């Protein structure tokens, strides 16, 4: 089934008319029209409130029907585990993880929850040339597993390293990432499972513009408690999930070098090329490389996998 | 010292709503008037209810530190004083009287739309409990672990993949601290 889709997609990509169509869609997506969703929902994550209880992780696991964890969710030794010198990251078994940061600035640790930030202008969406991603009016960035070809462009494009993949087989790739509980909750006007589970109300859910106002009120009315910045208000063009912190954001694992404008603006030219590149796969991977070097660190492993994939694709093409 | 007759008045669950006090108390309420224990069970599902020893906590904090401006005791927070410097005892001093249980439900979010509303960021009931309790416990070294205050239920063990429901064949928690 998938195999067929993939083949016919590649064939379709060869046709100039089809390519032109994709270009058109791409342009409208890239032009920053997501402000059309002023009623979109958001969450403000207050690091000063989070106590690292992992209730959000447990709730997400059940809500999204994810696999049993390796250790219980009330096991706090996970905060000490490092993987290749890095703290835990989201993957195909966990759409959200909490990490602990011991900062010299304050006498107690801070905890930071990670999940998809549901960007206003998502790089994953704009970089995807089969339009597998959608930004819904409610604010969620969701995906359609049926059209995904598993090229991993979104994975490389996302400034926050969020999308991951599950490969049941080489031909049924499936993007795995937080979907803002869109299917089960958000679209019915309910808060996400993690928000509902949080005992500390470290996660405040509401319309993005309203939670932004709440964040600003907290900064204004408790002087000295927070750094005067809301991460995600402007980063990468604004994100639905935003953060308040009592220490500078780079001290608690945030990338403070992401551009203030949508990622798409810096890769627009490359992306306009993408449909044409469909006929020349090697060129596509030069593009991947451009994207990859824009970010400061990309796993060696991923590159290898891409190369392997490229080879596979080349072979595939020869067969077609 | 303590006036037992009023202490014993009630140990109402907070869910059941207002704890009513005799009319005519226009000024501040005395700590001794408060219930000895309060069963906090309105949100209990993953955890057992909390038997909150109110009497003991009276020694640790002034009424206003938890009840804000509702007991007629002067509030300390400069933000609150702006409007509540002389607010008398309210009709309702319970947590749920002000803190919405369904904080992120459609209905309450719509109420927050009121453009003249100042309190746009009032924690919900669960947030109010935990922020207040844990916030203070962190400062005075009180208990802060989840199960220090409420034991986990079976539903909780399922949710957290712990106890009976711990992952099979994996290293299992020695957790807390
Ligand atoms: S955080 Fe990454 S995956 Fe999530 S919407 Fe933004 S670009 Fe896409
Ligand atoms: S919004 Fe839903 S999918 Fe995303 S981290 Fe929270 S519970 Fe998981
Ligand atoms: S549930 Fe809330 S307090 Fe607990 S780890 Fe998650 S965000 Fe932090």
XYZ file of C-alpha atoms and ligand atoms in Angstrom:
521
model
C 0.000 0.000 0.000
C 2.599 2.495 1.217
C 4.960 1.091 -1.339
C 2.560 1.951 -4.100
C 1.957 5.420 -2.762
C 5.614 6.033 -2.642
C 6.248 4.831 -6.145
C 3.403 6.746 -7.655
C 4.470 9.796 -5.700
C 7.941 9.653 -7.154
C 6.507 9.255 -10.616
C 4.165 12.151 -9.992
C 7.063 14.273 -8.870
C 8.632 13.763 -12.263
C 5.765 15.413 -14.023
C 6.347 19.121 -14.384
C 2.713 19.966 -13.802
C 2.678 18.170 -10.498
C 5.851 19.904 -9.497
C 4.353 23.277 -10.329
C 1.387 22.498 -8.130
C 3.597 21.696 -5.189
C 5.522 24.912 -5.699
C 2.335 26.886 -5.498
C 1.194 25.309 -2.261
C 4.630 25.717 -0.839
C 4.624 29.428 -1.554
C 1.387 30.060 0.263
C 2.543 28.048 3.231
C 5.796 29.917 3.345
C 4.345 33.386 3.231
C 3.547 33.494 6.919
C -0.197 33.219 6.789
C -0.509 31.344 10.038
C -1.432 34.557 11.786
C -4.822 33.669 10.404
C -5.336 31.645 13.530
C -5.518 34.304 16.224
C -7.767 32.077 18.294
C -5.154 29.325 18.334
C -4.489 27.755 21.696
C -1.187 27.719 23.519
C 0.523 26.768 26.741
C 2.885 28.752 28.881
C 5.335 26.550 30.766
C 6.578 28.127 33.991
C 9.897 26.580 34.982
C 9.688 28.152 38.417
C 6.648 26.000 39.142
C 7.741 22.648 37.763
C 8.874 20.193 40.443
C 9.905 17.387 38.089
C 7.192 14.991 39.193
C 6.848 13.497 35.688
C 3.051 13.396 35.935
C 2.931 15.026 32.511
C 5.081 12.273 31.021
C 2.875 9.576 32.512
C -0.297 11.285 31.296
C 1.059 11.682 27.770
C 2.116 8.048 27.655
C -1.425 6.885 28.412
C -3.243 9.497 26.345
C -1.157 8.796 23.256
C -1.071 5.062 23.813
C 2.718 4.949 23.784
C 4.759 1.888 24.750
C 5.421 0.930 28.341
C 8.355 2.958 29.682
C 11.661 1.290 30.604
C 11.325 2.490 34.185
C 8.288 3.717 36.136
C 7.242 7.322 35.773
C 7.844 7.878 39.479
C 11.479 6.874 39.087
C 13.463 10.086 39.299
C 16.828 8.527 38.562
C 16.096 9.271 34.893
C 17.184 12.825 35.575
C 20.722 11.585 36.130
C 20.926 9.506 32.980
C 22.813 11.082 30.139
C 22.769 9.777 26.605
C 25.952 10.607 24.741
C 26.529 13.503 27.104
C 23.077 14.871 26.487
C 19.961 15.020 28.564
C 16.911 13.025 27.636
C 15.122 13.861 24.432
C 11.713 13.091 23.043
C 11.556 10.039 20.816
C 9.100 7.584 19.296
C 8.258 6.242 22.763
C 7.928 9.560 24.584
C 6.384 12.700 23.108
C 7.398 14.668 26.160
C 10.254 14.407 28.655
C 11.260 16.439 31.695
C 14.914 17.178 32.428
C 16.587 18.522 35.543
C 19.054 21.401 35.459
C 21.295 22.294 38.373
C 22.165 25.915 37.880
C 24.613 27.807 40.068
C 22.325 30.856 39.966
C 19.815 29.313 42.345
C 19.999 26.853 45.213
C 17.499 24.338 43.879
C 17.291 22.479 40.585
C 15.007 23.607 37.769
C 13.035 21.252 35.578
C 12.149 21.741 31.968
C 9.478 19.888 30.033
C 10.144 19.322 26.336
C 7.593 18.549 23.646
C 6.719 19.916 20.215
C 6.358 23.683 20.503
C 3.648 23.858 17.859
C 5.298 26.707 15.988
C 3.179 29.405 14.395
C 5.116 28.803 11.202
C 6.437 25.301 11.624
C 9.678 24.456 9.861
C 8.596 20.821 9.825
C 5.483 21.765 7.883
C 7.112 24.096 5.391
C 10.014 21.742 4.780
C 7.774 18.772 4.044
C 7.324 18.426 0.295
C 4.423 16.007 0.491
C 2.564 18.307 2.900
C 2.242 15.697 5.611
C 1.959 18.399 8.284
C -0.949 20.688 9.105
C -1.201 23.607 11.498
C -4.789 23.485 12.705
C -6.806 26.589 13.622
C -6.687 25.363 17.231
C -2.914 25.725 17.146
C -1.764 22.110 16.901
C 0.819 20.945 14.390
C -0.376 17.513 13.350
C 0.674 15.123 10.625
C -0.756 12.655 8.200
C 1.135 9.395 8.473
C -0.453 8.175 5.234
C 1.383 10.582 2.955
C 4.727 10.672 4.770
C 7.526 9.147 2.693
C 9.962 9.012 5.601
C 12.534 11.351 4.084
C 13.276 12.944 7.487
C 13.477 16.480 6.134
C 11.195 17.654 8.953
C 13.449 16.044 11.493
C 16.366 18.062 10.225
C 14.350 21.232 9.694
C 12.808 21.398 13.177
C 14.851 23.830 15.257
C 13.927 21.939 18.429
C 14.809 18.375 17.350
C 11.251 17.164 17.824
C 9.986 14.887 15.034
C 11.188 11.299 15.292
C 10.273 8.242 13.328
C 9.042 4.810 13.898
C 9.917 2.357 11.159
C 7.801 -0.759 11.306
C 9.448 -1.531 7.996
C 11.481 0.506 5.565
C 8.332 1.484 3.706
C 5.968 2.378 6.516
C 7.654 5.271 8.214
C 5.618 7.055 10.812
C 6.363 10.479 12.248
C 6.140 10.426 15.999
C 5.790 13.640 17.946
C 3.515 15.515 20.339
C 0.298 16.496 18.575
C -1.046 18.792 21.311
C -3.532 15.972 22.020
C -5.390 17.219 18.955
C -7.468 14.156 18.124
C -8.601 13.302 21.606
C -8.794 16.659 23.304
C -7.781 19.919 21.659
C -10.273 19.756 18.821
C -13.050 19.330 21.416
C -11.856 22.342 23.361
C -10.256 20.289 26.124
C -6.781 20.866 27.552
C -3.996 18.402 26.684
C -3.489 15.434 29.001
C -0.159 16.701 30.293
C -1.647 20.074 31.221
C -4.508 18.438 33.038
C -2.137 16.136 34.937
C 0.286 18.778 36.149
C -0.209 19.297 39.896
C 1.736 22.530 39.947
C -0.097 24.229 37.098
C 3.346 24.686 35.609
C 1.522 24.350 32.290
C -1.095 27.041 31.717
C -3.380 26.391 28.787
C -5.544 28.927 26.958
C -5.610 30.945 23.774
C -2.032 31.712 22.828
C -2.619 35.436 23.086
C -4.196 34.991 26.530
C -1.463 32.813 28.024
C 1.068 35.288 26.636
C -0.745 37.999 28.580
C -0.619 35.800 31.688
C 3.108 35.290 31.238
C 3.678 39.026 30.924
C 1.582 39.659 34.012
C 3.683 37.189 36.004
C 6.899 38.896 34.936
C 5.507 42.339 35.698
C 3.925 41.587 39.047
C 6.614 39.440 40.620
C 9.722 41.534 40.001
C 12.947 39.596 40.318
C 11.314 36.218 39.968
C 11.648 35.789 36.219
C 14.068 36.820 33.513
C 12.273 39.405 31.401
C 11.700 37.194 28.417
C 9.101 34.731 27.237
C 10.791 32.059 25.172
C 8.610 31.334 22.188
C 6.918 34.702 21.970
C 9.103 35.567 19.005
C 11.525 32.645 18.621
C 11.236 31.072 15.166
C 8.306 33.380 14.449
C 6.436 32.473 17.625
C 5.404 29.141 19.112
C 2.174 27.967 20.735
C 4.100 26.536 23.675
C 6.078 29.241 25.460
C 8.299 29.360 28.524
C 8.982 31.449 31.617
C 12.212 30.974 33.562
C 13.963 32.374 36.599
C 17.404 31.902 35.023
C 18.654 32.818 31.536
C 17.175 30.361 29.066
C 20.516 29.032 27.813
C 21.197 27.784 31.360
C 18.247 25.448 31.186
C 18.837 23.892 27.802
C 17.075 26.330 25.503
C 18.675 27.224 22.202
C 18.825 30.994 22.451
C 20.398 31.309 19.019
C 17.355 30.292 17.034
C 16.278 33.107 14.730
C 13.466 35.433 15.767
C 11.859 34.950 12.401
C 10.361 31.759 11.038
C 12.977 29.197 10.030
C 11.288 29.041 6.689
C 12.552 32.498 5.752
C 16.132 31.305 5.843
C 15.526 28.168 3.852
C 12.885 29.461 1.455
C 15.128 29.372 -1.556
C 16.141 25.832 -0.929
C 12.561 24.807 -0.426
C 11.404 26.434 -3.621
C 13.899 24.151 -5.276
C 12.569 21.049 -3.612
C 9.933 19.938 -6.116
C 12.442 20.228 -8.932
C 14.961 18.378 -6.866
C 12.594 15.458 -6.666
C 14.007 14.308 -9.964
C 17.537 14.560 -8.714
C 17.721 12.889 -5.342
C 21.406 13.556 -4.716
C 20.688 17.262 -4.944
C 18.028 16.876 -2.318
C 20.546 15.600 0.107
C 22.781 18.561 -0.539
C 19.737 20.479 0.659
C 19.530 18.346 3.729
C 23.113 19.155 4.382
C 22.406 22.882 4.143
C 19.649 22.542 6.662
C 21.781 20.400 8.891
C 24.709 22.781 9.034
C 22.391 25.671 9.807
C 21.769 23.989 13.123
C 24.884 23.546 15.206
C 24.660 19.876 16.008
C 23.158 17.042 14.109
C 23.714 13.473 15.034
C 26.295 11.667 12.981
C 23.941 8.734 13.101
C 21.169 10.608 11.361
C 23.415 11.522 8.511
C 24.426 7.965 8.033
C 20.840 6.916 8.020
C 20.058 9.556 5.431
C 22.833 8.363 3.220
C 21.599 4.840 3.529
C 18.142 6.044 2.708
C 19.471 7.971 -0.270
C 21.087 4.855 -1.591
C 17.886 2.948 -1.162
C 16.007 5.664 -2.936
C 18.446 5.696 -5.787
C 18.008 2.016 -6.214
C 14.284 2.462 -6.008
C 14.395 5.059 -8.741
C 16.345 2.823 -11.030
C 13.634 0.238 -10.637
C 10.974 2.835 -11.481
C -6.248 28.680 74.959
C -8.096 27.169 72.050
C -11.813 27.555 71.859
C -12.814 23.978 71.224
C -16.463 24.637 70.502
C -15.701 26.328 67.233
C -12.770 24.169 66.308
C -14.880 21.077 66.215
C -17.498 22.615 64.023
C -16.531 20.896 60.877
C -14.135 18.763 58.952
C -15.853 19.303 55.676
C -14.504 18.075 52.454
C -13.635 21.018 50.297
C -15.726 19.675 47.484
C -18.886 20.037 49.430
C -18.444 23.755 49.178
C -18.446 26.591 51.646
C -17.680 26.105 55.270
C -20.210 28.458 56.797
C -19.407 30.548 59.776
C -21.776 32.335 62.087
C -23.046 35.640 60.735
C -22.066 38.756 62.577
C -18.340 38.090 62.467
C -17.563 41.166 60.509
C -13.915 41.529 61.196
C -11.203 38.967 61.157
C -11.713 35.333 61.823
C -9.624 33.716 64.534
C -7.386 30.812 63.668
C -9.043 28.900 66.482
C -12.354 29.116 64.672
C -11.040 26.942 61.927
C -11.669 23.226 61.536
C -9.122 20.860 63.020
C -8.780 18.747 59.925
C -9.956 19.125 56.367
C -10.342 16.190 54.023
C -9.143 17.218 50.611
C -10.722 14.675 48.311
C -12.231 16.670 45.495
C -9.561 15.708 43.000
C -8.628 12.309 44.364
C -8.340 9.626 41.703
C -4.689 8.813 41.101
C -3.995 9.545 44.758
C -5.936 9.006 47.967
C -7.555 12.001 49.644
C -5.388 14.156 51.899
C -6.267 14.440 55.572
C -5.071 17.961 56.021
C -4.197 18.822 59.593
C -5.366 22.400 59.636
C -4.772 22.861 63.331
C -1.096 22.039 63.011
C -0.618 24.350 60.052
C -2.004 27.288 61.974
C 1.298 27.334 63.846
C 3.288 27.658 60.652
C 1.486 30.336 58.707
C -0.832 33.256 59.196
C -4.358 32.800 57.833
C -3.605 35.204 55.004
C -0.721 33.166 53.692
C -3.134 30.504 52.460
C -6.522 32.213 52.570
C -5.289 35.503 51.094
C -7.748 38.326 51.767
C -10.751 36.169 52.672
C -10.366 35.813 56.442
C -10.045 39.473 57.293
C -6.423 38.979 58.292
C -4.216 41.502 56.564
C -2.467 40.251 53.438
C 1.252 40.758 53.012
C 1.621 40.528 49.220
C 2.063 44.057 47.845
C 0.069 43.137 44.752
C -2.903 42.092 46.859
C -2.733 45.114 49.116
C -3.388 47.359 46.136
C -7.032 46.347 46.324
C -7.417 44.241 49.439
C -5.813 46.300 52.203
C -9.080 46.486 54.114
C -11.101 43.603 52.778
C -13.180 42.088 55.589
C -13.770 38.405 56.151
C -15.528 36.875 53.174
C -18.563 34.616 53.112
C -16.516 31.821 51.708
C -13.013 31.010 52.826
C -12.700 27.653 51.090
C -10.182 27.044 48.329
C -12.812 25.853 45.873
C -14.853 28.972 46.552
C -12.420 30.892 44.351
C -10.179 28.349 42.666
C -11.874 26.664 39.731
C -11.668 22.859 39.698
C -11.939 22.738 35.887
C -9.367 25.458 35.350
C -8.792 24.785 31.651
C -12.328 23.787 30.717
C -14.142 25.695 27.979
C -16.540 27.304 30.408
C -13.950 28.785 32.726
C -11.718 29.903 29.848
C -14.714 31.790 28.460
C -15.217 33.508 31.823
C -11.639 34.735 31.617
C -12.595 36.674 28.491
C -14.067 39.449 30.629
C -11.928 42.442 29.584
C -12.046 44.137 33.005
C -11.121 41.010 34.934
C -7.889 41.473 36.886
C -7.540 37.901 38.132
C -6.815 36.297 34.757
C -4.165 34.057 36.289
C -5.825 32.618 39.367
C -4.576 29.039 39.740
C -7.141 26.289 39.425
C -7.990 24.196 42.479
C -5.284 21.588 41.960
C -2.700 24.262 41.185
C -3.739 26.303 44.220
C -3.263 23.380 46.591
C 0.069 22.276 45.242
C 1.571 25.700 44.648
C 0.633 26.775 48.138
C 1.615 23.583 49.945
C 4.770 22.703 48.036
C 5.798 26.343 47.745
C 5.875 26.656 51.523
C 7.196 23.150 52.156
C 10.198 23.882 49.944
C 11.044 26.897 52.066
C 10.562 25.318 55.490
C 11.734 21.830 54.476
C 8.340 20.205 54.715
C 7.431 17.112 52.702
C 7.451 17.669 48.928
C 7.277 14.180 47.386
C 3.944 13.220 45.835
C 3.364 10.248 48.132
C 4.541 12.128 51.208
C 1.095 13.707 51.338
C -1.149 11.304 49.457
C -0.737 7.600 48.849
C -1.088 6.439 45.264
C -4.229 4.565 44.287
C -4.308 1.609 41.940
C -5.331 3.956 39.148
C -2.255 5.976 40.020
C 0.008 2.948 39.843
C -1.368 2.163 36.416
C -0.854 5.704 35.235
C 2.724 5.836 36.510
C 3.633 2.239 35.576
C 4.714 1.639 39.121
C 4.056 -0.760 42.004
C 1.910 -3.600 40.680
C 2.162 -2.128 37.222
C 5.919 -1.561 37.070
C 7.544 -2.498 33.771
C 8.415 -6.188 33.719
C 12.013 -7.198 33.457
C 13.323 -3.690 33.812
C 15.300 -2.085 36.568
C 12.759 -0.772 39.006
C 12.631 2.451 40.896
C 14.377 3.300 44.041
C 13.131 6.749 43.110
C 12.503 9.606 45.544
C 15.456 11.888 46.136
S 8.696 22.353 17.235
Fe 9.496 21.302 15.420
S 8.037 19.654 15.054
Fe 7.027 21.114 16.422
S 5.912 22.528 15.056
Fe 7.909 23.473 15.447
S 9.178 22.768 13.733
Fe 7.399 21.403 13.799
S 0.083 17.860 24.414
Fe -0.588 15.717 24.444
S 0.804 14.719 22.996
Fe 1.764 16.664 23.535
S 3.100 16.237 25.290
Fe 1.123 16.877 26.149
S 0.010 14.962 26.462
Fe 1.700 14.489 25.060
S 3.563 17.467 35.660
Fe 4.011 19.648 35.875
S 5.293 19.814 37.716
Fe 5.274 17.658 37.106
S 7.084 17.424 35.790
Fe 5.370 17.857 34.417
S 5.374 20.078 34.152
Fe 6.659 19.628 35.940
